Amino acid sequence: MANTEVERHTGVDVEEVPSAKWGWSKENHTLLQIGGLLSAAFLLFMIHGNHHGHVEDWFLIGFAVAIVAIVGRDWWMRRRGWTR
């Protein structure tokens, strides 16, 4: 007689990825968001340097703002349930 239990499909085949049984194949979105914010903070810390022009400062600020905007959008969309 066949088994009547419902097996949940997680999207990762255990035969291909043995660590999928322990849940290691999923992305940790919180860790990615923290990494993005730390990267933006590092870019802003690089403003304090030995360069004389301010063009570099504007590029660093622009990239930091872009990273924060991407992380903020990702956080907002996950909070609202628009993405998984």
PDB file of C-alpha atoms in Angstrom:
ATOM      1  CA  MET A   1       0.000   0.000   0.000  1.00  0.00           C
ATOM      2  CA  ALA A   2       1.298   3.448  -0.880  1.00  0.00           C
ATOM      3  CA  ASN A   3       2.227   5.973   1.751  1.00  0.00           C
ATOM      4  CA  THR A   4      -0.539   8.536   2.323  1.00  0.00           C
ATOM      5  CA  GLU A   5       1.602  11.203   3.991  1.00  0.00           C
ATOM      6  CA  VAL A   6       2.065  14.411   2.080  1.00  0.00           C
ATOM      7  CA  GLU A   7       5.698  15.184   1.341  1.00  0.00           C
ATOM      8  CA  ARG A   8       6.491  18.852   1.187  1.00  0.00           C
ATOM      9  CA  HIS A   9       8.539  19.975  -1.795  1.00  0.00           C
ATOM     10  CA  THR A  10      11.125  22.588  -0.784  1.00  0.00           C
ATOM     11  CA  GLY A  11      12.426  23.262  -4.269  1.00  0.00           C
ATOM     12  CA  VAL A  12      15.794  21.595  -3.604  1.00  0.00           C
ATOM     13  CA  ASP A  13      16.359  17.945  -4.409  1.00  0.00           C
ATOM     14  CA  VAL A  14      18.023  16.141  -1.499  1.00  0.00           C
ATOM     15  CA  GLU A  15      19.809  13.783  -3.885  1.00  0.00           C
ATOM     16  CA  GLU A  16      21.524  16.715  -5.598  1.00  0.00           C
ATOM     17  CA  VAL A  17      22.240  18.717  -2.441  1.00  0.00           C
ATOM     18  CA  PRO A  18      22.722  16.456   0.600  1.00  0.00           C
ATOM     19  CA  SER A  19      22.723  19.376   3.041  1.00  0.00           C
ATOM     20  CA  ALA A  20      19.179  20.316   1.998  1.00  0.00           C
ATOM     21  CA  LYS A  21      17.801  18.031   4.719  1.00  0.00           C
ATOM     22  CA  TRP A  22      19.213  20.420   7.329  1.00  0.00           C
ATOM     23  CA  GLY A  23      17.967  23.560   5.581  1.00  0.00           C
ATOM     24  CA  TRP A  24      21.383  24.839   4.504  1.00  0.00           C
ATOM     25  CA  SER A  25      20.382  25.427   0.894  1.00  0.00           C
ATOM     26  CA  LYS A  26      18.182  28.432   1.576  1.00  0.00           C
ATOM     27  CA  GLU A  27      19.351  32.036   1.438  1.00  0.00           C
ATOM     28  CA  ASN A  28      19.401  33.919   4.707  1.00  0.00           C
ATOM     29  CA  HIS A  29      17.848  37.236   3.694  1.00  0.00           C
ATOM     30  CA  THR A  30      18.532  38.880   7.040  1.00  0.00           C
ATOM     31  CA  LEU A  31      22.224  38.113   6.705  1.00  0.00           C
ATOM     32  CA  LEU A  32      22.245  39.502   3.162  1.00  0.00           C
ATOM     33  CA  GLN A  33      20.552  42.704   4.339  1.00  0.00           C
ATOM     34  CA  ILE A  34      23.034  43.130   7.197  1.00  0.00           C
ATOM     35  CA  GLY A  35      25.889  42.545   4.749  1.00  0.00           C
ATOM     36  CA  GLY A  36      24.487  45.204   2.429  1.00  0.00           C
ATOM     37  CA  LEU A  37      24.211  47.741   5.244  1.00  0.00           C
ATOM     38  CA  LEU A  38      27.753  46.965   6.422  1.00  0.00           C
ATOM     39  CA  SER A  39      29.003  47.428   2.854  1.00  0.00           C
ATOM     40  CA  ALA A  40      27.275  50.805   2.642  1.00  0.00           C
ATOM     41  CA  ALA A  41      28.778  51.818   5.993  1.00  0.00           C
ATOM     42  CA  PHE A  42      32.230  50.772   4.767  1.00  0.00           C
ATOM     43  CA  LEU A  43      31.805  52.942   1.675  1.00  0.00           C
ATOM     44  CA  LEU A  44      30.886  55.894   3.865  1.00  0.00           C
ATOM     45  CA  PHE A  45      33.895  55.257   6.122  1.00  0.00           C
ATOM     46  CA  MET A  46      36.102  55.444   3.027  1.00  0.00           C
ATOM     47  CA  ILE A  47      35.202  59.134   2.672  1.00  0.00           C
ATOM     48  CA  HIS A  48      37.730  59.824   5.410  1.00  0.00           C
ATOM     49  CA  GLY A  49      40.867  59.302   3.373  1.00  0.00           C
ATOM     50  CA  ASN A  50      43.887  61.025   1.922  1.00  0.00           C
ATOM     51  CA  HIS A  51      42.274  62.172  -1.326  1.00  0.00           C
ATOM     52  CA  HIS A  52      41.967  65.874  -2.104  1.00  0.00           C
ATOM     53  CA  GLY A  53      39.127  65.926  -4.622  1.00  0.00           C
ATOM     54  CA  HIS A  54      35.503  65.461  -3.738  1.00  0.00           C
ATOM     55  CA  VAL A  55      34.462  63.523  -6.836  1.00  0.00           C
ATOM     56  CA  GLU A  56      35.377  60.296  -5.042  1.00  0.00           C
ATOM     57  CA  ASP A  57      33.239  61.336  -2.083  1.00  0.00           C
ATOM     58  CA  TRP A  58      30.188  61.817  -4.281  1.00  0.00           C
ATOM     59  CA  PHE A  59      30.659  58.425  -5.907  1.00  0.00           C
ATOM     60  CA  LEU A  60      31.047  56.740  -2.510  1.00  0.00           C
ATOM     61  CA  ILE A  61      27.932  58.470  -1.197  1.00  0.00           C
ATOM     62  CA  GLY A  62      25.987  57.599  -4.349  1.00  0.00           C
ATOM     63  CA  PHE A  63      26.883  53.913  -4.201  1.00  0.00           C
ATOM     64  CA  ALA A  64      26.147  53.775  -0.454  1.00  0.00           C
ATOM     65  CA  VAL A  65      22.730  55.359  -1.003  1.00  0.00           C
ATOM     66  CA  ALA A  66      22.026  52.905  -3.831  1.00  0.00           C
ATOM     67  CA  ILE A  67      22.917  49.930  -1.615  1.00  0.00           C
ATOM     68  CA  VAL A  68      20.756  51.228   1.236  1.00  0.00           C
ATOM     69  CA  ALA A  69      17.875  51.793  -1.198  1.00  0.00           C
ATOM     70  CA  ILE A  70      18.147  48.239  -2.540  1.00  0.00           C
ATOM     71  CA  VAL A  71      18.277  46.772   0.977  1.00  0.00           C
ATOM     72  CA  GLY A  72      15.370  48.962   2.076  1.00  0.00           C
ATOM     73  CA  ARG A  73      13.270  47.920  -0.911  1.00  0.00           C
ATOM     74  CA  ASP A  74      14.045  44.260  -0.271  1.00  0.00           C
ATOM     75  CA  TRP A  75      13.128  44.635   3.420  1.00  0.00           C
ATOM     76  CA  TRP A  76       9.900  46.494   2.602  1.00  0.00           C
ATOM     77  CA  MET A  77       8.770  43.986  -0.025  1.00  0.00           C
ATOM     78  CA  ARG A  78       9.485  40.996   2.215  1.00  0.00           C
ATOM     79  CA  ARG A  79       7.700  42.667   5.116  1.00  0.00           C
ATOM     80  CA  ARG A  80       4.590  43.209   2.988  1.00  0.00           C
ATOM     81  CA  GLY A  81       4.719  39.682   1.590  1.00  0.00           C
ATOM     82  CA  TRP A  82       5.218  40.785  -2.011  1.00  0.00           C
ATOM     83  CA  THR A  83       8.310  38.612  -2.393  1.00  0.00           C
ATOM     84  CA  ARG A  84       9.363  35.444  -0.637  1.00  0.00           C
TER      85      ARG A  84
END
